[in-house]
Amino acid sequence: QKEVEQDPGPLSVPEGAIVSLNCTYSNSAFQYFMWYRQYSRKGPELLMYTYSSGNKEDGRFTAQVDKSSKYISLFIRDSQPSDSATYLCALADKAAGNKLTFGGGTRVLVKP
Amino acid sequence: ETGVTQTPRHLVMGMTNKKSLKCEQHLGHNAMYWYKQSAKKPLELMFVYNFKEQTENNSVPSRFSPECPNSSHLFLHLHTLQPEDSALYLCASSQDGVGGLNTEAFFGQGTRLTVV
């Protein structure tokens, strides 16, 4: 079983729709939860960073963490064609030091 | 400009060649990383350096040899690679070093490596 599971997609939505992304994980020690966005031929860039369970909102982006279910989500409201990219979840626990465990990424296509 | 610069952007090499990938960060960070990104697979951590010292080698074959001469520069020396080593190699940096957890890693654009 992979430590972090993420549907590879592609997830295709019309412009203006809500994009819903998620990851599940098996290691209950994970405490830090991140979402990265990666455009084609580019490196990943950090979008959202949350610690422990709860919600965090930043503009059109909302990250949710449910540690009891080992499930994290990213929602993109009012999606734009420029949101078309691969979204990677990444998790870490303090005991493992400076080490991120990534999901495989979900490719998102927002059609005009 | 992400603050982390990788060169070259693309590299094609034969299995008997020796080449090096270079990474430079302009962010004043103390930790630097090499990741491998293959098609349809999650990002794989290869090496971690904190304050120029290697703190993690994630069971990487010896045909990959990292070098960190200072906190701003990181190299990955390649020799006798295999076709399955073809991938996007990403360098990243983050603020904290040993004893600190800083998960806000900043990535470079990557080097697309093809081994023929």
Short mmCIF file of C-alpha atoms in Angstrom, two decimals:
data_model
loop_
_atom_site.label_atom_id
_atom_site.label_comp_id
_atom_site.label_asym_id
_atom_site.label_seq_id
_atom_site.Cartn_x
_atom_site.Cartn_y
_atom_site.Cartn_z
CA GLN A 1 0.00 0.00 0.00
CA LYS A 2 1.30 3.44 -0.93
CA GLU A 3 1.79 5.87 1.94
CA VAL A 4 -0.17 8.54 0.11
CA GLU A 5 -2.85 7.84 -2.48
CA GLN A 6 -4.00 10.41 -5.00
CA ASP A 7 -6.17 9.90 -8.07
CA PRO A 8 -4.07 10.77 -11.14
CA GLY A 9 -7.02 12.14 -13.13
CA PRO A 10 -7.26 13.91 -15.44
CA LEU A 11 -10.04 15.89 -13.83
CA SER A 12 -11.75 18.04 -16.44
CA VAL A 13 -14.11 20.84 -15.38
CA PRO A 14 -15.69 23.86 -17.08
CA GLU A 15 -14.44 27.32 -16.20
CA GLY A 16 -16.11 28.65 -13.05
CA ALA A 17 -16.74 25.22 -11.54
CA ILE A 18 -15.42 24.04 -8.18
CA VAL A 19 -12.46 21.72 -8.39
CA SER A 20 -12.29 19.11 -5.64
CA LEU A 21 -9.05 17.24 -5.03
CA ASN A 22 -8.12 14.80 -2.30
CA CYS A 23 -5.50 12.48 -0.89
CA THR A 24 -5.68 9.63 1.55
CA TYR A 25 -2.80 8.46 3.65
CA SER A 26 -1.88 5.61 5.95
CA ASN A 27 0.68 7.07 8.38
CA SER A 28 -1.13 8.61 11.34
CA ALA A 29 2.09 10.39 12.37
CA PHE A 30 1.75 12.95 9.57
CA GLN A 31 1.17 16.38 11.07
CA TYR A 32 1.92 18.78 8.23
CA PHE A 33 -0.14 18.85 5.06
CA MET A 34 0.67 20.74 1.90
CA TRP A 35 -0.62 21.21 -1.60
CA TYR A 36 1.71 21.99 -4.46
CA ARG A 37 0.79 23.07 -7.97
CA GLN A 38 2.98 22.02 -10.88
CA TYR A 39 2.57 23.46 -14.35
CA SER A 40 3.88 21.53 -17.32
CA ARG A 41 7.68 21.72 -17.60
CA LYS A 42 7.95 23.56 -14.28
CA GLY A 43 8.86 22.66 -10.73
CA PRO A 44 6.16 22.35 -8.04
CA GLU A 45 5.17 25.52 -6.18
CA LEU A 46 3.65 25.59 -2.71
CA LEU A 47 -0.03 26.57 -2.65
CA MET A 48 -1.31 25.75 0.82
CA TYR A 49 0.21 24.64 4.10
CA THR A 50 -1.80 23.37 7.06
CA TYR A 51 -0.95 21.86 10.40
CA SER A 52 -3.18 19.22 12.00
CA SER A 53 -6.92 18.97 11.36
CA GLY A 54 -9.17 21.77 10.20
CA ASN A 55 -9.71 24.16 7.33
CA LYS A 56 -7.60 26.88 5.82
CA GLU A 57 -8.70 29.36 3.20
CA ASP A 58 -6.57 31.48 0.90
CA GLY A 59 -8.42 33.34 -1.82
CA ARG A 60 -10.11 30.81 -4.10
CA PHE A 61 -8.32 27.90 -2.42
CA THR A 62 -9.52 25.97 0.64
CA ALA A 63 -7.56 23.14 2.23
CA GLN A 64 -9.20 20.68 4.61
CA VAL A 65 -7.57 18.08 6.81
CA ASP A 66 -9.42 15.26 8.56
CA LYS A 67 -6.82 13.37 10.56
CA SER A 68 -9.34 10.93 11.98
CA SER A 69 -10.13 9.74 8.45
CA LYS A 70 -6.59 10.29 7.15
CA TYR A 71 -8.04 12.38 4.35
CA ILE A 72 -7.06 15.77 3.00
CA SER A 73 -8.78 17.92 0.41
CA LEU A 74 -8.16 20.98 -1.73
CA PHE A 75 -11.02 22.97 -3.22
CA ILE A 76 -10.61 25.56 -5.95
CA ARG A 77 -13.57 27.91 -6.35
CA ASP A 78 -14.38 29.79 -9.53
CA SER A 79 -11.81 27.76 -11.43
CA GLN A 80 -9.90 29.43 -14.26
CA PRO A 81 -8.08 27.97 -17.28
CA SER A 82 -4.87 29.14 -15.59
CA ASP A 83 -5.61 26.64 -12.81
CA SER A 84 -4.94 23.83 -15.28
CA ALA A 85 -1.97 22.00 -13.77
CA THR A 86 -1.03 18.96 -11.73
CA TYR A 87 -1.78 19.25 -8.02
CA LEU A 88 0.38 17.33 -5.60
CA CYS A 89 -0.35 16.67 -1.97
CA ALA A 90 2.63 16.38 0.35
CA LEU A 91 2.74 15.27 3.96
CA ALA A 92 5.36 15.31 6.68
CA ASP A 93 5.85 14.43 10.32
CA LYS A 94 8.30 16.09 12.66
CA ALA A 95 9.99 12.84 13.62
CA ALA A 96 11.06 12.31 10.02
CA GLY A 97 12.73 15.71 9.88
CA ASN A 98 12.96 17.60 6.63
CA LYS A 99 11.21 14.98 4.54
CA LEU A 100 8.06 15.29 2.45
CA THR A 101 6.02 12.31 1.24
CA PHE A 102 4.22 13.16 -1.98
CA GLY A 103 1.13 11.84 -3.64
CA GLY A 104 1.37 11.03 -7.33
CA GLY A 105 -0.49 14.18 -8.35
CA THR A 106 -3.85 14.87 -9.98
CA ARG A 107 -3.92 16.51 -13.38
CA VAL A 108 -6.61 19.18 -13.63
CA LEU A 109 -7.94 20.68 -16.87
CA VAL A 110 -10.17 23.74 -16.68
CA LYS A 111 -11.89 24.30 -20.01
CA PRO A 112 -12.93 27.81 -21.11
CA GLU B 1 11.89 33.17 -10.99
CA THR B 2 11.56 30.80 -8.06
CA GLY B 3 14.88 31.55 -6.39
CA VAL B 4 16.11 28.04 -7.16
CA THR B 5 17.91 27.69 -10.48
CA GLN B 6 18.78 24.40 -12.12
CA THR B 7 21.03 23.78 -15.10
CA PRO B 8 20.86 22.34 -17.63
CA ARG B 9 17.12 22.28 -18.29
CA HIS B 10 17.48 19.31 -20.63
CA LEU B 11 20.16 16.64 -20.86
CA VAL B 12 20.58 13.62 -23.09
CA MET B 13 23.38 11.26 -22.16
CA GLY B 14 24.64 7.84 -23.11
CA MET B 15 24.98 5.08 -20.56
CA THR B 16 28.76 5.43 -20.50
CA ASN B 17 28.81 9.21 -20.10
CA LYS B 18 29.55 11.27 -17.01
CA LYS B 19 27.57 14.44 -16.48
CA SER B 20 26.59 16.74 -13.63
CA LEU B 21 23.42 18.58 -12.71
CA LYS B 22 23.72 21.91 -10.95
CA CYS B 23 21.40 23.66 -8.55
CA GLU B 24 21.78 27.11 -7.01
CA GLN B 25 19.45 28.77 -4.52
CA HIS B 26 19.33 32.50 -3.84
CA LEU B 27 16.99 32.31 -0.85
CA GLY B 28 19.47 32.01 2.00
CA HIS B 29 18.15 28.56 2.89
CA ASN B 30 20.10 25.97 4.86
CA ALA B 31 18.62 22.76 3.50
CA MET B 32 18.78 21.48 -0.07
CA TYR B 33 17.27 18.42 -1.68
CA TRP B 34 17.35 16.28 -4.81
CA TYR B 35 14.10 14.67 -5.96
CA LYS B 36 13.36 12.38 -8.88
CA GLN B 37 10.05 12.68 -10.73
CA SER B 38 9.17 9.85 -13.10
CA ALA B 39 6.05 9.56 -15.20
CA LYS B 40 3.05 8.30 -13.24
CA LYS B 41 5.05 8.03 -9.99
CA PRO B 42 5.18 10.27 -6.93
CA LEU B 43 8.12 12.55 -6.34
CA GLU B 44 10.91 10.50 -4.79
CA LEU B 45 13.31 12.08 -2.34
CA MET B 46 16.90 11.17 -3.17
CA PHE B 47 19.21 13.23 -0.96
CA VAL B 48 18.98 15.85 1.77
CA TYR B 49 21.70 18.28 2.80
CA ASN B 50 21.53 20.45 5.89
CA PHE B 51 24.23 23.07 6.36
CA LYS B 52 26.30 21.31 3.65
CA GLU B 53 26.12 17.94 5.44
CA GLN B 54 24.28 15.02 3.90
CA THR B 55 21.55 13.96 6.30
CA GLU B 56 19.63 11.58 4.10
CA ASN B 57 20.39 9.18 1.30
CA ASN B 58 17.18 7.44 0.34
CA SER B 59 18.81 4.20 -0.86
CA VAL B 60 19.94 5.85 -4.06
CA PRO B 61 22.26 3.81 -6.33
CA SER B 62 25.89 4.88 -6.28
CA ARG B 63 25.75 5.92 -9.94
CA PHE B 64 24.18 9.10 -8.51
CA SER B 65 26.69 11.08 -6.46
CA PRO B 66 25.65 14.34 -4.77
CA GLU B 67 27.95 17.17 -3.79
CA CYS B 68 27.17 20.21 -1.67
CA PRO B 69 30.14 22.59 -1.51
CA ASN B 70 28.15 25.28 0.34
CA SER B 71 24.59 26.02 1.42
CA SER B 72 23.78 27.72 -1.88
CA HIS B 73 24.97 25.10 -4.33
CA LEU B 74 24.12 21.48 -4.91
CA PHE B 75 25.34 19.13 -7.61
CA LEU B 76 24.30 15.69 -8.75
CA HIS B 77 27.06 13.80 -10.54
CA LEU B 78 25.87 11.10 -12.90
CA HIS B 79 27.82 8.16 -14.32
CA THR B 80 26.94 4.88 -16.03
CA LEU B 81 23.23 5.57 -15.82
CA GLN B 82 20.51 3.26 -17.10
CA PRO B 83 17.58 4.13 -19.39
CA GLU B 84 15.21 3.74 -16.43
CA ASP B 85 17.00 6.67 -14.78
CA SER B 86 15.40 8.96 -17.36
CA ALA B 87 13.22 11.38 -15.39
CA LEU B 88 12.81 14.97 -14.25
CA TYR B 89 15.33 15.73 -11.51
CA LEU B 90 14.21 18.47 -9.19
CA CYS B 91 16.24 20.45 -6.72
CA ALA B 92 14.57 22.13 -3.75
CA SER B 93 15.58 24.21 -0.76
CA SER B 94 14.01 25.15 2.57
CA GLN B 95 14.87 27.45 5.44
CA ASP B 96 15.63 25.23 8.39
CA GLY B 97 18.49 22.85 8.82
CA VAL B 98 19.22 20.12 11.33
CA GLY B 99 16.73 19.87 14.16
CA GLY B 100 14.17 22.03 12.45
CA LEU B 101 11.23 21.05 10.33
CA ASN B 102 10.46 23.41 7.56
CA THR B 103 8.23 21.91 5.00
CA GLU B 104 7.96 24.96 2.79
CA ALA B 105 10.26 23.68 0.13
CA PHE B 106 10.92 25.80 -2.95
CA PHE B 107 11.61 23.90 -6.13
CA GLY B 108 13.67 24.64 -9.20
CA GLN B 109 12.40 24.07 -12.74
CA GLY B 110 14.07 20.71 -12.96
CA THR B 111 16.42 19.01 -15.39
CA ARG B 112 14.77 16.68 -17.88
CA LEU B 113 17.23 13.80 -18.22
CA THR B 114 17.10 11.23 -20.98
CA VAL B 115 19.48 8.28 -20.88
CA VAL B 116 19.99 6.56 -24.22
#
